[in-house]
Amino acid sequence: MDLFMAGRIKLKSRCDECGFKHQENRTCGVFVPAEFLGGRYDEPETPREGYMEDDEGEANDEEGKDPELQEKDETEQAGGLGNMFGAALAAPKSGIEAAREAAAAAKKAADDKANKVAREKAAASENYLDSLHRKMTTKEKSEARKKRAALGRKAEKLNTPKFVKAIGYVRVNCFLGVPNEEPKEFIPVPETRYCGEIEVRAEHRKDPHWKRALPPTNEVLSLVEAFLDARTLGACAIVNTQWREMSEAMPQYYDLKHMEPFANFEAHDGKIEDLFVYRHRVYSAGTKMVRVWGLAKDYSGEQIYDEESGMEQYNLLHTPVRDTAIIPKIIKANQSMYSAASNGAVREWVLAHNIHNIKFSGAMWEHSGWVNQICPSAQTPGTCHMHGVVNHVCLLYTASDDRQILVWDSVTRKRLGKIEPPNKQCGTMRVMALSDRHLFVGSSNGLIYIYPFEKTCERQDRHECSLAAGPKRFCLQKQLRHGTKPLSAMKIGGKHHVMDKLFTGSTDGTIAVFQLEPEGFDFECVAVFDNHTAAITAIDLSWSHMYTGSDDGTIRVWCLTTFNVQRVLHTGNRVKCLYVDEAHEDEEVTAAKAKVEGEEKEVPTGFMYAGLSNGFVQKWRIGSWM
């Protein structure tokens, strides 16, 4: 039934109350911004700036008052205090007072006449909509009250809810109907209206018959899946069933979803200083010793799992290193393990196939302070010219609290060079990282010093390398700044292990990313992240993701393409060190061949190991993709 054709609902051409077309004799209940209203509907309790007060409007509109109210005012003014408390209270007026009152009355009449002329001129220049959306005069309010009284209950005002007022909206209480035309602040009646994110449903609006939205086709996801990170694929998985199946089939989403702890065992009484994995065994440094841990197996060679948690169990295999000083750093290079001590010693241990045959090979004693970092040089692509060994790590760099960096021959264990402090105000050397061209050293004052490997210098200013003797070795090229707090972690890498970015972590909880250029020293800081709430203690990289550990007890997984946090892993204690053991390439090739031949072969899986401050080592699955 058409209510408009039947005459039950009439559409006004223009409303005298709000100035817009609407349905006649229907109270408006929509919400509009409070700044849009001129006080003609449901006014806020506090008058808005730019609008006159109620008493000001009454003073300026005496000629437009309701006749009954005006007659009452005149009666009260005529009686004065005598009508209220008796004629005895009225006092006779002197001639001077009467003259003053007459002069004031004449001045008031002149001002009222001038104000009336000014209002008439303003009304003549005011357009129709502006006049409708300014503050109502006393005469207009009186006429509105009479109209509402004549219409009865259907013209009663509706209160504005408190939660609507809190977000700056008020209810339109036009008693003539619902606006459904301009301006844009009013939303047409047939459409759904929103106040912020709250849907406002009209009393007389019927519920529409919703049509089921067609889900996006599978081709949409198949075209963009290669460009999405794991977390974005997780958001796509909730679109529909087909997209969830397609997302779960993606290796990056599967690895992110199933990133869970595989082992959690106590390795030391105190905190874990450092660790690495070699031949599926965990080497952990803590409590002045180095221990070797292996997977627990029964007599038949089957792996043992914990009955309650289902995690892998590890057994202590051997304790090859015992020292009188703290061992803050251990690394593996050239089939050897190097341990740094707090007394300034660096020792070499030969890693035999039988861990009980691990033996001490030699020591390097020249530091006078705590050795904070050992950094091996990159492996030679072929046979090195120094020692004649294939894929050999020829040099070792050690940084200490004595503000020196020493360069060692990995075979003879002799010092080949020394990098002096750049100035007397520099801090201690805390962390190091090597790129294809330079050595980056992070200090305790937040500075990063850059030294070249070769005997070259690219500085343009005049310094020692400008002499006739030519460039000297390890000349300071440039300094980068990462805050003012000590640097506690540093790593160089990028997507697919391309060394194009420098990642630094500070004790203030921030992580900085510097872009490394193939030429020059224009290393720009492209991003700074403060997601962690405590000091950054470790940074490690896989081919596609970055893993950061912190004293806040979390490990955050970052995408190296978008630098968005993919997951936050809670360890339950402060994280002191990280080691990422990716799936080996030979395992991937073997698995691919087995798949082609139809054999059952376990998919190669990478793991991440975390050393905690309570002496536990946690092993997390990162999969074949992450």
XYZ file of C-alpha atoms in Angstrom:
626
model
C 0.000 0.000 0.000
C 1.377 3.390 -0.984
C 0.954 5.613 2.085
C 1.767 8.742 0.100
C -0.882 8.016 -2.591
C -3.478 7.196 0.101
C -2.866 10.548 1.749
C -1.895 9.132 5.142
C 1.615 10.570 4.834
C 2.054 13.996 3.294
C 5.389 15.247 2.047
C 5.932 18.865 2.973
C 7.533 21.010 0.315
C 9.625 22.901 2.885
C 9.575 22.682 6.688
C 9.266 25.917 8.656
C 10.993 24.280 11.623
C 14.140 22.845 10.039
C 13.969 24.097 6.452
C 14.031 20.715 4.688
C 11.533 18.430 3.006
C 10.174 15.651 5.197
C 7.093 13.660 6.092
C 4.446 15.740 7.779
C 3.299 15.086 11.378
C 6.125 12.673 12.244
C 8.563 13.511 14.989
C 12.199 13.520 13.881
C 14.516 11.335 15.983
C 17.759 11.306 14.030
C 21.110 12.418 15.498
C 23.224 15.164 13.952
C 26.522 16.826 14.989
C 26.013 19.397 17.735
C 28.138 21.948 15.853
C 25.677 21.937 12.939
C 22.627 22.974 14.978
C 21.913 26.602 15.757
C 19.916 25.791 18.863
C 16.620 25.167 17.120
C 16.197 21.560 18.177
C 17.594 19.880 21.253
C 20.132 22.438 22.530
C 23.133 21.354 24.606
C 23.241 22.379 28.260
C 26.223 24.677 27.661
C 25.588 27.453 25.074
C 27.919 27.254 22.087
C 30.292 30.009 21.139
C 28.870 32.418 18.608
C 25.234 32.164 19.759
C 23.519 34.583 22.083
C 22.077 33.573 25.450
C 18.387 33.105 26.177
C 18.115 36.301 28.232
C 19.838 38.245 25.467
C 17.272 37.021 22.946
C 14.437 37.968 25.247
C 15.842 41.456 25.714
C 16.175 41.995 21.983
C 12.779 40.588 21.054
C 10.275 42.312 23.320
C 8.055 43.146 20.387
C 7.840 39.463 19.415
C 6.775 38.074 22.787
C 3.700 36.019 23.464
C 0.832 38.480 24.257
C -0.059 36.598 27.448
C 3.518 36.671 28.704
C 3.920 40.318 27.730
C 0.697 41.254 29.599
C 1.917 39.402 32.683
C 5.246 41.224 32.612
C 3.556 44.602 32.303
C 1.267 43.777 35.261
C 4.240 42.830 37.431
C 6.167 45.924 36.415
C 3.163 48.119 37.229
C 2.665 46.654 40.687
C 6.306 46.482 41.661
C 7.157 45.539 45.228
C 3.814 46.809 46.428
C 1.891 43.890 44.880
C 4.260 41.432 46.561
C 4.800 42.847 50.041
C 2.239 45.659 50.419
C 1.877 49.250 49.375
C 3.695 50.465 52.467
C 7.039 49.336 50.985
C 6.789 51.722 48.022
C 8.754 54.971 48.642
C 7.999 58.339 46.970
C 10.465 59.376 44.236
C 12.232 62.730 44.183
C 12.354 64.999 41.132
C 15.965 64.149 40.360
C 15.288 60.382 40.430
C 12.241 60.790 38.175
C 14.306 62.806 35.703
C 17.058 60.168 35.708
C 14.543 57.357 35.096
C 12.940 59.317 32.286
C 16.334 59.877 30.637
C 17.226 56.173 30.997
C 13.873 55.149 29.530
C 14.353 57.494 26.575
C 17.872 56.131 25.973
C 16.583 52.523 26.184
C 13.808 53.297 23.705
C 16.311 54.811 21.287
C 18.619 51.785 21.639
C 15.734 49.374 21.110
C 14.701 51.250 17.990
C 18.257 51.156 16.660
C 18.565 47.462 17.462
C 15.278 46.771 15.728
C 16.474 48.532 12.595
C 19.745 46.588 12.691
C 17.911 43.266 13.109
C 15.609 44.091 10.213
C 18.609 44.844 7.988
C 20.345 41.606 9.070
C 17.168 39.587 8.454
C 16.811 41.120 5.002
C 20.369 40.074 4.057
C 20.093 36.637 5.729
C 19.196 33.723 3.470
C 16.474 31.267 4.334
C 18.599 28.380 5.594
C 20.800 30.646 7.737
C 17.723 32.047 9.426
C 16.484 28.551 10.166
C 19.759 27.391 11.748
C 20.502 30.302 14.041
C 19.383 30.533 17.670
C 15.592 30.802 17.988
C 14.134 34.091 19.187
C 11.550 34.337 21.949
C 8.776 34.819 19.430
C 9.838 31.737 17.462
C 10.068 29.674 20.642
C 6.569 30.777 21.648
C 5.163 29.781 18.259
C 6.930 26.406 18.465
C 5.436 25.747 21.907
C 1.933 26.480 20.615
C 2.407 24.168 17.629
C 3.653 21.354 19.858
C 0.722 21.818 22.216
C -1.690 21.602 19.285
C -0.067 18.447 17.890
C -0.100 16.719 21.268
C 1.917 13.627 22.161
C 3.407 13.019 18.714
C 5.225 16.359 18.927
C 6.855 15.722 22.302
C 10.621 16.112 22.460
C 12.787 13.006 22.739
C 15.778 13.099 25.070
C 19.289 12.739 23.684
C 21.032 9.697 25.244
C 24.159 10.402 27.270
C 26.359 8.206 25.090
C 25.252 10.231 22.044
C 26.026 13.550 23.751
C 29.431 12.186 24.753
C 30.508 11.915 21.103
C 29.200 15.354 20.131
C 25.785 14.516 18.637
C 22.260 15.667 19.607
C 18.788 14.538 18.631
C 16.815 16.575 16.088
C 13.430 17.288 17.628
C 11.682 18.861 14.680
C 7.990 18.141 15.415
C 7.028 18.260 11.736
C 8.921 15.206 10.610
C 12.141 13.579 9.457
C 14.450 15.583 7.170
C 15.380 13.654 4.052
C 17.005 16.188 1.791
C 20.003 18.508 2.005
C 22.361 19.268 3.747
C 24.707 16.325 3.860
C 24.712 16.169 7.670
C 21.172 14.753 7.385
C 20.980 11.180 6.092
C 17.958 10.185 3.997
C 15.277 8.203 5.799
C 15.372 4.966 3.724
C 19.122 4.599 4.312
C 20.789 3.301 7.452
C 21.894 6.170 9.714
C 24.992 6.029 11.910
C 26.103 8.083 14.864
C 29.817 7.393 14.857
C 29.743 3.586 14.584
C 26.305 3.226 16.231
C 23.445 2.357 13.895
C 20.391 4.560 14.521
C 17.146 2.890 13.493
C 14.092 5.076 12.798
C 10.796 4.176 14.456
C 8.816 3.956 11.221
C 11.525 2.415 9.021
C 10.935 -1.184 8.035
C 13.780 -3.690 8.149
C 15.129 -4.206 4.630
C 15.391 -7.635 3.118
C 19.142 -8.140 3.144
C 20.658 -9.942 0.216
C 23.545 -12.287 0.833
C 26.769 -10.688 -0.329
C 28.719 -12.690 -2.867
C 32.120 -13.729 -1.495
C 35.234 -12.716 -3.436
C 36.424 -15.293 -5.900
C 39.450 -17.483 -5.288
C 41.246 -15.842 -8.197
C 41.525 -12.614 -6.185
C 43.604 -14.249 -3.458
C 45.602 -16.368 -5.883
C 46.780 -13.206 -7.680
C 48.002 -11.376 -4.583
C 49.076 -14.184 -2.238
C 52.701 -13.915 -3.316
C 52.796 -10.274 -2.152
C 51.143 -10.778 1.261
C 52.942 -11.424 4.540
C 51.868 -14.137 6.943
C 49.773 -11.880 9.178
C 47.824 -10.477 6.218
C 47.095 -14.005 5.045
C 45.710 -14.683 8.506
C 43.247 -11.820 8.003
C 42.276 -13.251 4.605
C 41.568 -16.621 6.194
C 38.451 -15.281 7.956
C 36.758 -14.079 4.755
C 35.203 -17.397 3.796
C 35.886 -21.120 3.821
C 37.613 -21.189 0.438
C 40.016 -18.421 1.407
C 40.768 -20.110 4.717
C 41.725 -23.304 2.931
C 43.872 -21.401 0.466
C 45.558 -19.362 3.215
C 46.347 -22.417 5.322
C 47.963 -24.000 2.294
C 50.429 -21.096 2.076
C 53.723 -22.061 3.769
C 54.290 -18.642 5.374
C 50.861 -18.649 7.031
C 51.170 -22.286 8.093
C 54.570 -21.680 9.705
C 53.372 -18.544 11.480
C 50.250 -20.262 12.796
C 52.168 -23.315 14.053
C 55.095 -21.411 15.569
C 55.135 -23.073 18.983
C 57.704 -24.268 21.540
C 59.169 -27.738 20.935
C 61.420 -27.935 23.992
C 61.969 -26.127 27.282
C 64.757 -27.434 29.498
C 66.953 -26.037 32.269
C 70.541 -25.745 31.083
C 72.226 -23.678 33.822
C 71.622 -22.440 37.326
C 72.019 -18.797 36.298
C 71.149 -16.893 33.127
C 72.102 -18.135 29.672
C 74.805 -15.807 28.344
C 74.958 -17.185 24.783
C 74.275 -20.322 22.733
C 74.570 -21.858 19.274
C 73.563 -25.138 17.595
C 75.984 -27.463 15.851
C 75.153 -30.951 14.562
C 71.744 -30.848 16.285
C 73.389 -30.224 19.639
C 72.919 -27.130 21.754
C 76.026 -25.407 23.137
C 75.073 -23.067 25.979
C 77.257 -20.699 28.011
C 76.352 -19.784 31.589
C 77.567 -19.960 35.190
C 81.256 -19.873 34.047
C 80.929 -23.015 31.912
C 79.844 -24.300 28.505
C 77.547 -27.303 28.313
C 76.479 -29.500 25.397
C 72.898 -30.793 25.180
C 71.376 -33.426 22.912
C 67.954 -34.930 22.265
C 67.019 -37.608 24.782
C 66.583 -41.080 23.274
C 65.698 -44.461 24.703
C 67.667 -47.697 24.306
C 66.104 -48.382 20.919
C 67.140 -44.972 19.583
C 63.632 -43.489 19.626
C 63.248 -39.883 20.670
C 61.735 -39.264 24.109
C 58.956 -36.694 24.651
C 57.575 -35.290 27.879
C 54.349 -37.035 28.863
C 52.562 -33.922 30.143
C 53.595 -31.227 27.666
C 54.566 -33.406 24.688
C 57.788 -31.430 24.212
C 61.158 -32.839 23.283
C 63.482 -33.769 26.107
C 67.190 -32.893 26.165
C 69.979 -34.567 28.115
C 73.303 -33.122 29.223
C 75.987 -34.746 27.068
C 79.185 -33.048 28.220
C 80.647 -29.949 29.937
C 83.782 -29.243 27.868
C 84.557 -25.752 29.216
C 84.955 -24.613 32.816
C 86.357 -21.174 33.502
C 87.080 -18.957 36.485
C 85.424 -15.971 34.788
C 82.037 -15.342 33.225
C 81.708 -16.454 29.597
C 79.527 -13.799 27.900
C 80.011 -14.989 24.277
C 80.599 -18.228 22.362
C 80.699 -18.696 18.587
C 81.467 -21.494 16.150
C 83.953 -20.964 13.286
C 86.229 -23.334 11.305
C 85.156 -26.451 13.210
C 86.167 -24.698 16.422
C 84.402 -22.971 19.275
C 85.670 -19.637 20.566
C 84.735 -18.476 24.054
C 85.183 -14.944 25.382
C 85.640 -14.328 29.114
C 85.111 -11.364 31.385
C 88.837 -11.378 32.313
C 89.835 -10.473 28.728
C 90.719 -13.981 27.479
C 89.564 -15.538 24.213
C 89.991 -19.299 23.996
C 89.712 -21.759 21.122
C 88.232 -25.267 21.486
C 88.351 -27.885 18.734
C 84.877 -29.370 18.064
C 85.370 -33.094 17.487
C 82.671 -35.447 16.255
C 82.771 -37.131 19.645
C 81.936 -34.346 22.067
C 84.036 -35.975 24.791
C 87.095 -35.292 22.594
C 86.511 -31.512 22.580
C 89.856 -30.090 23.710
C 91.468 -26.750 24.389
C 93.556 -25.498 21.461
C 94.908 -22.094 22.491
C 94.151 -18.694 23.980
C 94.448 -15.065 22.926
C 95.348 -12.758 25.845
C 95.653 -9.078 24.998
C 92.415 -7.474 26.152
C 92.424 -5.845 29.562
C 88.655 -5.709 30.010
C 85.449 -7.637 29.568
C 85.226 -9.135 26.051
C 81.715 -8.312 24.856
C 81.686 -9.676 21.296
C 83.504 -12.069 18.960
C 82.772 -11.591 15.275
C 84.209 -13.940 12.586
C 84.971 -12.728 9.105
C 83.026 -14.040 6.112
C 84.020 -17.374 4.659
C 86.182 -17.195 1.555
C 84.302 -18.326 -1.579
C 87.248 -20.492 -2.602
C 90.689 -21.200 -1.236
C 91.945 -18.368 0.964
C 95.341 -16.891 0.094
C 96.404 -16.626 3.753
C 96.095 -20.268 4.787
C 95.197 -22.220 1.642
C 91.946 -23.578 3.093
C 88.638 -23.799 1.231
C 85.693 -21.872 2.713
C 87.846 -20.598 5.523
C 87.229 -17.945 8.190
C 90.593 -16.218 8.294
C 90.025 -13.390 10.801
C 88.382 -12.862 14.163
C 87.341 -9.497 15.589
C 86.963 -9.016 19.348
C 85.426 -5.986 21.093
C 86.070 -5.230 24.742
C 85.310 -2.786 27.518
C 88.915 -1.529 27.209
C 87.599 0.459 24.180
C 89.720 -1.559 21.735
C 88.944 -3.873 18.830
C 91.564 -6.493 18.056
C 91.966 -8.411 14.794
C 93.233 -12.014 15.113
C 94.515 -14.673 12.740
C 92.206 -17.660 13.270
C 94.992 -20.193 12.588
C 98.041 -18.758 14.337
C 95.964 -16.867 16.973
C 98.247 -13.856 16.539
C 97.050 -10.274 16.606
C 97.133 -8.735 13.127
C 95.761 -5.331 13.945
C 94.253 -3.080 16.550
C 91.554 -0.443 16.186
C 92.197 2.347 18.659
C 89.422 4.363 20.314
C 88.239 7.106 17.948
C 88.488 9.746 20.714
C 88.872 10.109 24.452
C 85.123 10.633 24.956
C 83.983 7.467 23.209
C 82.228 4.679 25.107
C 83.124 1.038 25.442
C 82.772 -1.313 22.469
C 79.695 -3.504 22.940
C 78.513 -5.133 19.668
C 79.847 -5.691 16.150
C 78.601 -6.733 12.704
C 80.265 -7.210 9.322
C 78.930 -6.263 5.898
C 80.542 -6.853 2.511
C 82.695 -3.728 2.884
C 82.798 -2.528 6.470
C 83.010 -3.392 10.117
C 80.261 -1.781 12.225
C 80.937 -1.300 15.926
C 78.272 -0.248 18.434
C 79.345 1.525 21.602
C 77.892 2.266 25.023
C 77.108 5.885 24.108
C 74.731 5.005 21.251
C 77.216 5.660 18.430
C 78.011 3.268 15.569
C 81.553 3.428 14.169
C 82.239 2.285 10.599
C 85.665 0.911 9.546
C 86.674 -0.490 6.113
C 88.208 -3.948 5.746
C 90.693 -3.086 3.046
C 93.470 -0.533 3.246
C 91.324 2.126 1.610
C 89.757 5.396 2.683
C 86.783 7.229 1.159
C 86.735 10.259 3.421
C 86.876 13.644 1.684
C 88.369 15.630 4.572
C 92.104 15.983 5.275
C 93.324 13.529 7.914
C 96.101 10.994 8.441
C 95.239 9.031 5.275
C 95.893 12.174 3.192
C 99.653 11.964 3.814
C 102.136 10.659 1.255
C 102.212 7.234 2.916
C 98.673 6.656 1.742
C 95.630 5.255 3.537
C 96.112 3.414 6.775
C 94.279 0.279 7.761
C 90.987 0.553 9.673
C 90.467 4.279 9.246
C 87.232 5.527 10.834
C 84.963 6.459 7.930
C 81.724 7.638 9.543
C 79.633 7.604 12.726
C 75.929 6.780 12.979
C 73.716 7.609 15.921
C 71.144 5.338 17.589
C 69.968 7.285 20.602
C 72.093 7.912 23.692
C 71.759 4.574 25.493
C 74.213 1.653 25.097
C 73.760 -0.563 22.060
C 73.039 -4.167 23.021
C 72.410 -5.991 19.695
C 73.455 -5.617 16.074
C 72.890 -7.609 12.891
C 73.400 -7.075 9.159
C 71.198 -8.771 6.569
C 67.963 -8.542 4.651
C 65.538 -10.499 2.551
C 67.184 -13.585 1.016
C 70.295 -12.849 3.146
C 71.189 -9.788 1.068
C 73.348 -7.532 3.244
C 71.551 -4.278 2.540
C 70.334 -3.298 6.013
C 71.839 -2.764 9.456
C 69.654 -3.610 12.458
C 70.637 -2.210 15.847
C 69.009 -2.681 19.240
C 69.435 -0.464 22.273
C 68.900 -0.803 26.004
C 66.075 1.746 25.748
C 63.971 -0.862 23.882
C 64.200 0.666 20.402
C 65.260 -1.000 17.141
C 66.755 1.078 14.320
C 67.056 0.065 10.667
C 69.767 1.655 8.484
C 69.848 1.271 4.695
C 73.317 0.206 3.484
C 74.373 1.478 0.074
C 76.819 -0.379 -2.198
C 78.899 2.792 -2.532
C 79.574 5.723 -0.251
C 78.437 6.234 3.333
C 74.946 7.656 2.929
C 73.485 5.124 5.383
C 70.037 6.526 6.131
C 67.996 5.460 9.162
C 64.800 4.278 7.461
C 62.818 3.119 10.511
C 62.824 3.080 14.319
C 60.559 0.678 16.244
C 59.648 0.832 19.928
C 57.374 -2.213 20.193
C 59.452 -3.726 22.988
C 59.063 -2.317 26.497
C 62.533 -3.223 27.807
C 66.118 -3.518 26.583
C 66.807 -5.335 23.316
C 69.133 -8.232 24.079
C 69.306 -10.196 20.799
C 68.614 -9.830 17.064
C 68.807 -12.696 14.580
C 67.629 -13.149 10.997
C 66.301 -15.837 8.732
C 65.957 -15.436 4.979
C 62.556 -13.737 5.312
C 62.050 -12.653 8.942
C 63.784 -10.911 11.822
C 63.598 -12.178 15.415
C 64.197 -9.810 18.340
C 64.511 -10.798 21.997
C 64.083 -8.424 24.901
C 64.137 -8.186 28.676
C 60.354 -7.757 28.533
C 60.085 -11.556 28.142
C 58.925 -11.595 24.518
C 60.310 -12.552 21.116
C 58.851 -10.559 18.244
C 58.795 -11.870 14.683
C 59.158 -9.167 11.990
C 58.615 -9.421 8.248
C 61.718 -8.218 6.384
C 59.553 -6.884 3.531
C 56.949 -4.820 5.384
C 58.670 -4.596 8.810
C 55.366 -5.428 10.471
C 55.229 -7.571 13.600
C 53.910 -10.992 12.615
C 53.741 -12.645 16.035
C 54.677 -11.986 19.662
C 56.057 -15.060 21.437
C 55.891 -14.989 25.240
C 58.724 -16.893 26.912
C 57.821 -16.296 30.554
C 61.213 -14.791 31.420
C 63.759 -12.319 30.119
C 65.352 -13.297 26.805
C 69.169 -12.997 26.806
C 70.193 -14.571 23.477
C 68.742 -15.992 20.240
C 69.973 -18.424 17.619
C 68.086 -19.179 14.395
C 68.804 -22.584 12.834
C 67.199 -22.508 9.401
C 66.290 -25.558 7.342
C 69.404 -26.651 5.478
C 69.422 -26.455 1.719
C 70.540 -30.074 1.296
C 67.571 -31.217 3.388
C 65.196 -29.270 1.136
C 66.721 -30.822 -1.997
C 66.481 -34.302 -0.473
C 62.847 -33.748 0.475
C 62.035 -32.494 -3.026
C 63.622 -35.576 -4.624
C 61.756 -37.862 -2.237
C 58.476 -36.173 -3.138
C 59.107 -36.739 -6.852
C 60.073 -40.380 -6.293
C 57.053 -40.988 -4.065
C 59.025 -41.676 -0.895
C 57.937 -40.413 2.493
C 60.405 -37.791 3.668
C 59.930 -35.346 6.539
C 59.736 -31.730 5.425
C 62.854 -29.820 6.562
C 62.047 -27.565 9.491
C 63.925 -24.660 11.004
C 64.056 -23.853 14.706
C 64.825 -20.880 16.894
C 66.610 -21.280 20.239
C 66.243 -18.742 23.036
C 68.342 -18.497 26.197
C 66.479 -17.075 29.202
C 67.606 -15.344 32.362
C 66.330 -18.184 34.577
C 68.738 -20.682 32.985
C 66.226 -22.322 30.614
C 66.637 -22.889 26.883
C 63.510 -22.790 24.729
C 63.259 -24.291 21.264
C 60.620 -22.820 18.920
C 59.506 -24.212 15.586
C 59.778 -21.672 12.742
C 59.111 -24.080 9.877
C 60.526 -24.307 6.396
C 59.418 -20.836 5.251
C 59.843 -18.459 8.180
